[in-house]
Amino acid sequence: MIEVRDLHKSFGDLEVLRGIDLEVGAGEVVCVIGPSGSGKSTLLRCVNLLEQPTSGTVVVDGVELTDPECDIDAVRRRIGMVFQQFNLFPHLSVLANVTVAQRKVLRRSAAEAEKTARANLERVGLADKVDAYPAQLSGGQQQRVAIARALAMGPAVMLFDEPTSALDPELVGDVLAVMRSLAVEGMTMMVVTHEMSFAREVADRVVFMDGGVIVEEGPAAEVIGAPVNERTRTFLSRVL
Ligand code: ADP
Ligand code: MG
């Protein structure tokens, strides 16, 4: 579903991604871990072309995004992204937050957008909050609205960039539970996270990045439970 080949990304003189090769199969959940500044966000942002790679190829759901002929807007609709900051529209209700892109981007009717929004708000446990405004919700609830908004677009893959890092500790669990249920339903997911217990439990594969390269990857039990690389060990000894 996602295929990244020899991906390089530089910002000026700074080479942030230095040759990334990664595949994520349909229904697979891959967690990306690594120290701050190792290029995790840049990698995710290259997967939906929020950043333009310097070189290399990215293929999502059979479409090469890095092909200059590619209709990037069409592909991006197939890729849901959830950020650390939820980025909800503060002046719109929960329902409107989840319907606006469906209407403007997918040109769905008001009725269809609302039906899809309600179904996805139900999916994240917020069916009773349709009329609330973001400021009336906890951070965890806002993040679940952001997830519902992404799901309402019918994505083939979901990218999560530290979705729980901005949340108070007691709110993290609800968001992880929603992500776990998506994984169980077979959603293809790439998740940058510091939640090692989530990675251990939910990820099919864990990728450890450092200095713009993948240093180690494999099943969670191996990479987190018994890392072979010294840099992975050092990182895990700090976060576990
Ligand atoms: P991570 O998500 O692993 O913390 P990032 O991908 O955010 O790492 O950043 C990797 C490196 O790239 C950092 O040194 C960061 O400062 C740099 N970087 C990220 N985005 C930009 C940008 N738009 N312009 C310049 N440098 C950037
Ligand atoms: Mg980051």
Short mmCIF file of N, CA and C and ligand atoms in Angstrom, two decimals, residues 9-12 14-17 32-45 51 161-162 192 194 209 211-212, ligand 1:
data_model
loop_
_atom_site.label_atom_id
_atom_site.label_comp_id
_atom_site.label_asym_id
_atom_site.label_seq_id
_atom_site.Cartn_x
_atom_site.Cartn_y
_atom_site.Cartn_z
N LYS A 9 15.68 13.62 1.44
CA LYS A 9 15.09 14.95 1.58
C LYS A 9 16.10 15.86 2.28
N SER A 10 16.39 16.98 1.62
CA SER A 10 17.27 17.98 2.22
C SER A 10 16.51 19.28 2.39
N PHE A 11 16.83 19.99 3.47
CA PHE A 11 16.41 21.39 3.63
C PHE A 11 17.69 22.21 3.52
N GLY A 12 17.91 22.85 2.39
CA GLY A 12 19.18 23.55 2.19
C GLY A 12 20.33 22.55 2.26
N LEU A 14 21.04 20.80 4.85
CA LEU A 14 20.77 19.76 5.85
C LEU A 14 20.05 18.58 5.21
N GLU A 15 20.73 17.43 5.15
CA GLU A 15 20.09 16.23 4.61
C GLU A 15 19.38 15.51 5.75
N VAL A 16 18.06 15.56 5.70
CA VAL A 16 17.24 15.06 6.81
C VAL A 16 16.86 13.59 6.61
N LEU A 17 16.60 13.21 5.36
CA LEU A 17 16.36 11.79 5.03
C LEU A 17 17.48 11.37 4.09
N VAL A 32 6.77 4.00 13.73
CA VAL A 32 8.09 4.60 13.50
C VAL A 32 8.52 5.26 14.81
N ILE A 33 9.65 4.83 15.32
CA ILE A 33 10.18 5.40 16.56
C ILE A 33 11.57 5.96 16.29
N GLY A 34 12.03 6.79 17.21
CA GLY A 34 13.37 7.35 17.07
C GLY A 34 13.47 8.68 17.75
N PRO A 35 14.70 9.15 17.98
CA PRO A 35 14.89 10.41 18.71
C PRO A 35 14.36 11.60 17.94
N SER A 36 14.13 12.68 18.67
CA SER A 36 13.70 13.94 18.08
C SER A 36 14.73 14.40 17.06
N GLY A 37 14.24 14.85 15.90
CA GLY A 37 15.14 15.33 14.86
C GLY A 37 15.67 14.25 13.94
N SER A 38 15.20 12.99 14.12
CA SER A 38 15.74 11.91 13.29
C SER A 38 15.09 11.85 11.91
N GLY A 39 14.02 12.63 11.70
CA GLY A 39 13.41 12.68 10.38
C GLY A 39 12.06 11.97 10.27
N LYS A 40 11.48 11.59 11.40
CA LYS A 40 10.22 10.83 11.39
C LYS A 40 9.09 11.63 10.76
N SER A 41 8.93 12.88 11.20
CA SER A 41 7.85 13.71 10.64
C SER A 41 8.10 13.99 9.16
N THR A 42 9.33 14.26 8.82
CA THR A 42 9.65 14.52 7.41
C THR A 42 9.31 13.31 6.55
N LEU A 43 9.60 12.12 7.05
CA LEU A 43 9.25 10.91 6.31
C LEU A 43 7.73 10.83 6.09
N LEU A 44 6.95 11.01 7.14
CA LEU A 44 5.48 10.96 6.98
C LEU A 44 5.01 12.03 6.00
N ARG A 45 5.59 13.23 6.14
CA ARG A 45 5.17 14.34 5.28
C ARG A 45 5.55 14.10 3.82
N GLU A 51 5.76 17.43 2.03
CA GLU A 51 7.11 17.83 1.66
C GLU A 51 7.45 17.17 0.33
N ASP A 161 1.12 11.34 13.16
CA ASP A 161 2.40 11.89 13.63
C ASP A 161 2.27 12.30 15.10
N GLU A 162 2.74 11.43 15.96
CA GLU A 162 2.68 11.66 17.42
C GLU A 162 1.31 12.15 17.87
N VAL A 192 3.90 7.44 13.84
CA VAL A 192 5.07 7.92 14.59
C VAL A 192 4.62 8.09 16.03
N HIS A 194 5.76 7.76 20.52
CA HIS A 194 6.66 7.42 21.63
C HIS A 194 5.99 6.44 22.59
N MET A 209 14.30 4.88 13.52
CA MET A 209 15.07 5.83 12.69
C MET A 209 16.03 6.62 13.56
N GLY A 211 19.12 9.78 12.63
CA GLY A 211 19.97 10.49 11.67
C GLY A 211 19.53 10.35 10.23
N GLY A 212 18.22 10.24 10.00
CA GLY A 212 17.71 10.22 8.63
C GLY A 212 17.80 8.87 7.92
P1 ADP B 1 11.40 14.19 13.99
O1 ADP B 1 9.98 14.20 13.58
O2 ADP B 1 12.03 12.84 14.01
O3 ADP B 1 11.62 14.90 15.31
P2 ADP B 1 11.75 16.03 11.79
O4 ADP B 1 11.45 15.26 10.56
O5 ADP B 1 10.72 16.94 12.31
O6 ADP B 1 12.24 15.02 12.92
O7 ADP B 1 13.05 16.91 11.56
C1 ADP B 1 14.27 16.36 11.12
C2 ADP B 1 15.25 17.48 10.91
O8 ADP B 1 14.81 18.29 9.82
C3 ADP B 1 15.43 18.41 12.10
O9 ADP B 1 16.79 18.77 12.18
C4 ADP B 1 14.57 19.59 11.71
O10 ADP B 1 15.04 20.77 12.31
C5 ADP B 1 14.72 19.64 10.20
N1 ADP B 1 13.56 20.21 9.51
C6 ADP B 1 12.31 19.72 9.51
N2 ADP B 1 11.48 20.46 8.75
C7 ADP B 1 12.24 21.47 8.26
C8 ADP B 1 11.98 22.59 7.41
N3 ADP B 1 10.75 22.80 6.89
N4 ADP B 1 13.01 23.43 7.14
C9 ADP B 1 14.24 23.21 7.64
N5 ADP B 1 14.56 22.17 8.44
C10 ADP B 1 13.57 21.31 8.76
#
